[in-house]
Steps between C-alpha positions, in 0.01 A plus 500: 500500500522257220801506244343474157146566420318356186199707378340207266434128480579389157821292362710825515394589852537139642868402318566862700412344814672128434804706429488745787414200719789272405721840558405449841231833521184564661234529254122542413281495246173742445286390271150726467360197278612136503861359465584402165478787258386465144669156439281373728184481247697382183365149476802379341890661529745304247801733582665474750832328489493127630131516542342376141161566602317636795140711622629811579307446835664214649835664371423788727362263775878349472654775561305675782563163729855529399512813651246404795747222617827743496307731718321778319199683665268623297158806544178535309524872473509780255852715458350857445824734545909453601642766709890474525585645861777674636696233633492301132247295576152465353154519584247278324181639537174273527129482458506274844868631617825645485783287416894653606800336293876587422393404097216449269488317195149535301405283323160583453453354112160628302148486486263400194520757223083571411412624145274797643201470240177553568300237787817401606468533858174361530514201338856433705375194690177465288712329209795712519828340650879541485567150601439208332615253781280682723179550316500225209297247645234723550462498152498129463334334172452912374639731216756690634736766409873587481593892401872509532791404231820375746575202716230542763226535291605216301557278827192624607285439121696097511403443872092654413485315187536173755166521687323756289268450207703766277735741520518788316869664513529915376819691459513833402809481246549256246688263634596330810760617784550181696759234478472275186429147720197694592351640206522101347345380768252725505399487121477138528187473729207425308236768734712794446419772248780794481453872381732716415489914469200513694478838749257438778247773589219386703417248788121410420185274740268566746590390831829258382685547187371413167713593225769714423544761232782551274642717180668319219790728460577444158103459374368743763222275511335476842450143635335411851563090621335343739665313825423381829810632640777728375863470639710803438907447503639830349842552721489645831562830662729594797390683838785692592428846571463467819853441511628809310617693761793261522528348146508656173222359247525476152098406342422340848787276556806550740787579352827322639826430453700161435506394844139563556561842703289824452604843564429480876797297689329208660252489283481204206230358255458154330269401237226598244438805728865643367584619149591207282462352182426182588286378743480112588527313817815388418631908459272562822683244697841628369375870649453363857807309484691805417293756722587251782797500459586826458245599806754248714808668347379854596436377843818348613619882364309645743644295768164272531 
């Protein structure tokens, strides 16, 4: 039976295991997708302390060998349900197993938030895309697309605007919410075009995307723009109801105390998938520090 279990593969999961594993526990890792976590398709990550600038990919590549070396073992599976058992200890159940621990930390992050308009699922892959790192190229030398108003979609707009013929960047407020460094950067590139209180209402094309349409929201003018490729980066959502027989939710996210613990003993949480006002890497790493540490703490209680 392993010690500590880590539902999740992002910064908050894997500073859960690099703690846990210098604490001296047995540990693994599921992971239904690919290790990393969101960080790992910003194309550029200016804060983190010490580091001035880094891809968020090789950042997470850094840290998953760390943990490799110390020990960790790691599954490409899907956590679908925790049972706690009699004895204290948990069961971790699997699309392609069971796993049996004495704790679990999840740290299971988010997934893309979509804008649910019309075509949006079937254009998703035909010119729709949540990643920029992973889809840009494909849209080499083409007009492109940004609808989002914070950090990502501005990393996202300054990394397009690099290989693409144009990019066209729409918010839905006024104004940007992303860090000032960005917004200069990106109003500084000579292919980008920005739009402000523009509400987006239809995915339009034939068999890929052609244009999207959108509502001034002060003019209530309609306005449809053509792109090759549209890259949506409006937040993301959590996944955690599949935990809520154990964890109390509050709008999707786990809600925990100080030392990372939920209402069920044994049981802790790290990262964007908790409730939180901020949510960074560096805050995300802090999480699994703590959750580590107080997973260890709990069980040299229990006499582990």
């Amino acid at each position: 039976m392993l010690d500590i279990l880590i539902i999740g593969g992002g910064p908050a999961a894997m500073t859960a295991a690099l703690y846990s594993l210098r604490s001296g526990r047995t540990v693994k890792l599921i992971e239904k997708e690919a290790f990393g976590g969101q960080i790992a398709t910003s194309p550029r990550v200016e804060n983190i302390p010490s580091i001035a600038s880094i891809s968020g990919l090789e950042y997470s590549n850094n840290l998953f060998e760390q943990i490799s070396n110390l020990g960790a073992d790691f599954d490409m599976d899907e956590a679908n349900s925790i049972e706690k058992m009699e004895d204290g200890t948990f069961k971790v159940y699997c699309n392609y197993g069971t796993y049996e621990a004495k704790t679990v930390i999840i740290a299971a992050g988010v997934h893309h938030r979509k804008l649910g308009i019309e075509n949006e699922e079937k254009y998703i892959g035909h010119g729709i895309s949540y990643c920029a790192v992973c889809d840009g190229d494909f849209f080499r030398g083409q007009d492109v697309m940004v609808i989002g108003d914070a950090n990502s979609a501005l990393q996202y707009a300054i990394s397009l605007a690099a290989t693409s013929k144009h990019v066209d960047v729409v918010t839905l407020f006024d104004h940007f919410f992303a860090e000032d460094a960005l917004i200069k950067r990106l109003r500084s590139l000579d292919n980008v075009s920005i739009y402000h209180n523009m509400a987006s209402y239809s995915f339009n094309g034939d068999t890929n995307l052609k244009s999207v349409s959108f509502q001034n929201t002060v003019t209530k003018e309609n306005v449809t723009m053509e792109c090759a490729g549209c890259f949506v980066a409006i937040g993301q959502v959590p996944d955690n109801e599949r935990y809520s027989n154990l964890v109390d939710l509050d709008k999707g996210f786990i809600v925990a105390n100080d030392d990372m613990s939920t209402k069920t003993e044994g049981l802790f949480v790290a990262g964007d998938c908790r409730v939180k006002q901020i949510r960074q890497v560096t805050t995300a790493c802090n999480d699994g520090a703590i959750a580590a540490l107080s997973a260890n703490s709990y069980l040299m209680k229990k006499g582990y």
